Coordinates of C-alpha atoms in Angstrom, one line a residue:
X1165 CA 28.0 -34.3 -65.7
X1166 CA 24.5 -33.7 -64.3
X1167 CA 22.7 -35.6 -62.1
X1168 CA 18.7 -35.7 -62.0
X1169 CA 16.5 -36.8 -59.6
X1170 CA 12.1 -36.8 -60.4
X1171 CA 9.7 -36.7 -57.6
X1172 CA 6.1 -35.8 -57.6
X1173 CA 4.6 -38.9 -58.8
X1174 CA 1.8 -40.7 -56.9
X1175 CA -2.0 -42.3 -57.5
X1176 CA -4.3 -39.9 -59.3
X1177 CA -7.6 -40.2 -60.4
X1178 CA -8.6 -39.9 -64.2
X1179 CA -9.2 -36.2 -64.4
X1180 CA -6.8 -35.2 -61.6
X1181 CA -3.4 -33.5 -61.8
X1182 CA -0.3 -34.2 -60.8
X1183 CA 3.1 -31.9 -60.6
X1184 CA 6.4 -33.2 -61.8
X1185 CA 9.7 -32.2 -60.4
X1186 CA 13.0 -32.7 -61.3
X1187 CA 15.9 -31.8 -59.4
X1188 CA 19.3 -31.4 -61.2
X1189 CA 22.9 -31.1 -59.5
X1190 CA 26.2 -31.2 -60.3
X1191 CA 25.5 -28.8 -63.1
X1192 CA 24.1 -25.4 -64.2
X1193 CA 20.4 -26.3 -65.4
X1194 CA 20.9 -22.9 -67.6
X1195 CA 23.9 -25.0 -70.0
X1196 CA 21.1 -27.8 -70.4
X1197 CA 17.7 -28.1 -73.0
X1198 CA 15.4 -30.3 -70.8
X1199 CA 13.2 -33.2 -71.6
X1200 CA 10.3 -35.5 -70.1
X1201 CA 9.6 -39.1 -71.2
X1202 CA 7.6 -42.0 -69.9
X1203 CA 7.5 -45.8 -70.4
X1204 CA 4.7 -48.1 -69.5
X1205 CA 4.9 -51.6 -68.9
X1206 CA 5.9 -54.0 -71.9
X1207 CA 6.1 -50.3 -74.0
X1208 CA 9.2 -48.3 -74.9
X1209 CA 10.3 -45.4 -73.5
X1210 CA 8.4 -42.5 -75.3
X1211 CA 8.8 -38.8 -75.5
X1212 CA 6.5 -36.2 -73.8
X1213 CA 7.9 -32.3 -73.6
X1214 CA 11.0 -30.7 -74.0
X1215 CA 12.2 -26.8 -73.6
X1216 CA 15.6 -25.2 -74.6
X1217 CA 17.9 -23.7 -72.1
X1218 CA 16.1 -20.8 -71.5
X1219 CA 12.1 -22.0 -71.5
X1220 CA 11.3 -20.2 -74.5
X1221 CA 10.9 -23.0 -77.0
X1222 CA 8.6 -25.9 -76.1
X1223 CA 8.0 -29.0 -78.0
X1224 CA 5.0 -31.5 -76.6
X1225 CA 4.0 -35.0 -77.4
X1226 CA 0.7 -34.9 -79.4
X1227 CA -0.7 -37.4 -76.7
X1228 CA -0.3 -34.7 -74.0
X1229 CA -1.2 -31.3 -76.0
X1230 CA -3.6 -28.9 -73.9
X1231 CA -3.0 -31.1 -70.6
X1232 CA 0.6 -30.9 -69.8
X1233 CA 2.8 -28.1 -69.7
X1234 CA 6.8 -28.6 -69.1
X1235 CA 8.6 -25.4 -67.1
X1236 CA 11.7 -24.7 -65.9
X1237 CA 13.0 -22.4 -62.9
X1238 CA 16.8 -22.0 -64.1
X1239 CA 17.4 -20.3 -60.8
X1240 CA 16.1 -23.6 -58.6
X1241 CA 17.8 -25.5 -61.5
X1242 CA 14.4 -27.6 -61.5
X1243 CA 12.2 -28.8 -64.0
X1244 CA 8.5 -29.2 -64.1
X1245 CA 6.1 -30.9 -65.5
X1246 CA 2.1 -30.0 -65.0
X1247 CA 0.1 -32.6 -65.2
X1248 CA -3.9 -31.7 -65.9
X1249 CA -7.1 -34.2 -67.0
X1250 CA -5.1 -36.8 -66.6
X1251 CA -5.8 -40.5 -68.3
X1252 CA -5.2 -43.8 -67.2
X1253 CA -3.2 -43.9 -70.0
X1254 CA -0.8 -41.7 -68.8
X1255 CA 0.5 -44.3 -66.5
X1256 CA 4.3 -44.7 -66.6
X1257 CA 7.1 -44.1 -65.1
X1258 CA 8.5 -40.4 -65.9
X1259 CA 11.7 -39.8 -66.6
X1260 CA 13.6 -35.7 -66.9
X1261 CA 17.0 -36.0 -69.0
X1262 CA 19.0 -33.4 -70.0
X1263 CA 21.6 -32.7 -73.3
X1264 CA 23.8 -29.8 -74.0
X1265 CA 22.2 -26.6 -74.8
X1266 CA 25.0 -26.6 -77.8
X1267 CA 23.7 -29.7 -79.4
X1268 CA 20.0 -28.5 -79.0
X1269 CA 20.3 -25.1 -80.9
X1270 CA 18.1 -24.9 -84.0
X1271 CA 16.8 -28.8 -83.4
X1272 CA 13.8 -30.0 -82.8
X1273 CA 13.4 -31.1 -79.0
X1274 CA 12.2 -34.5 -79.3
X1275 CA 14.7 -35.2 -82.0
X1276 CA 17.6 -35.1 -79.5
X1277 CA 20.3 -37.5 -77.9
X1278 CA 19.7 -37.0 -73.9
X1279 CA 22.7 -37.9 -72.4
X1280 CA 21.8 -37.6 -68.9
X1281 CA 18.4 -38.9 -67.4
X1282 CA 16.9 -39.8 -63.5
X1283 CA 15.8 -42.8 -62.0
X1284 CA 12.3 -42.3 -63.0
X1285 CA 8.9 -41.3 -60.6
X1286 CA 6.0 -43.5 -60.9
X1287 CA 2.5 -41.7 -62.2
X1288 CA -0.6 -43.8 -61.5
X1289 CA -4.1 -43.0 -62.7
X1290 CA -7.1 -44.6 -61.8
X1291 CA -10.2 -45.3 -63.7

């Protein structure tokens, strides 16, 4: 079992940026394919990015094409997530999980069970 803790969140301003980071222990990042999701007030949970064990295949929301970008540093066993132009929109609170790189091969990233996730860091962005 993995556990994952987010940090990074904060007030922005519409336009700003923001850096995601999630910390995972208790496991080898490496055996894991990696995913970000948010929820809003009063809205479900809702997927954002994903990358496979090793970073090579990506898979983004279409809400947050050409402004985020999800990374991972397998060595740090920590995942990323750039934030850029962001929209007040974007306000929720983000959430890394993580499934088993066996059950990820050949899927689609955002199709996935997560069966390990953090407590969440709150993103803010002002108008």
């Amino acid at each position: 079992q993995v556990h994952l803790v987010e940090s990074g969140g904060g007030l922005a301003q519409a336009g700003g940026s923001l850096r995601l980071s999630c910390a995972a222990s208790g496991g080898t990042l490496s055996n894991y394919a990696m995913g970000w999701f948010r929820q809003a007030p009063g809205k479900e949970r809702e997927f954002v990015a994903a990358v496979n064990w090793s970073g090579v295949r990506i898979y983004y929301a279409d809400s947050v094409k050409g402004r985020f970008s999800i990374s991972r540093d397998n060595a740090k066993n920590t995942l990323y997530l750039q934030m850029n132009s962001l929209k007040p929109s974007d306000s929720a609170v983000y959430y890394c999980a993580a499934v088993p790189s066996d059950r990820s091969r050949l899927r689609r990233l955002d199709a996935i069970v997560y069966d390990y996730w953090g407590q969440g860091t709150q993103v803010t962005v002002s108008s």
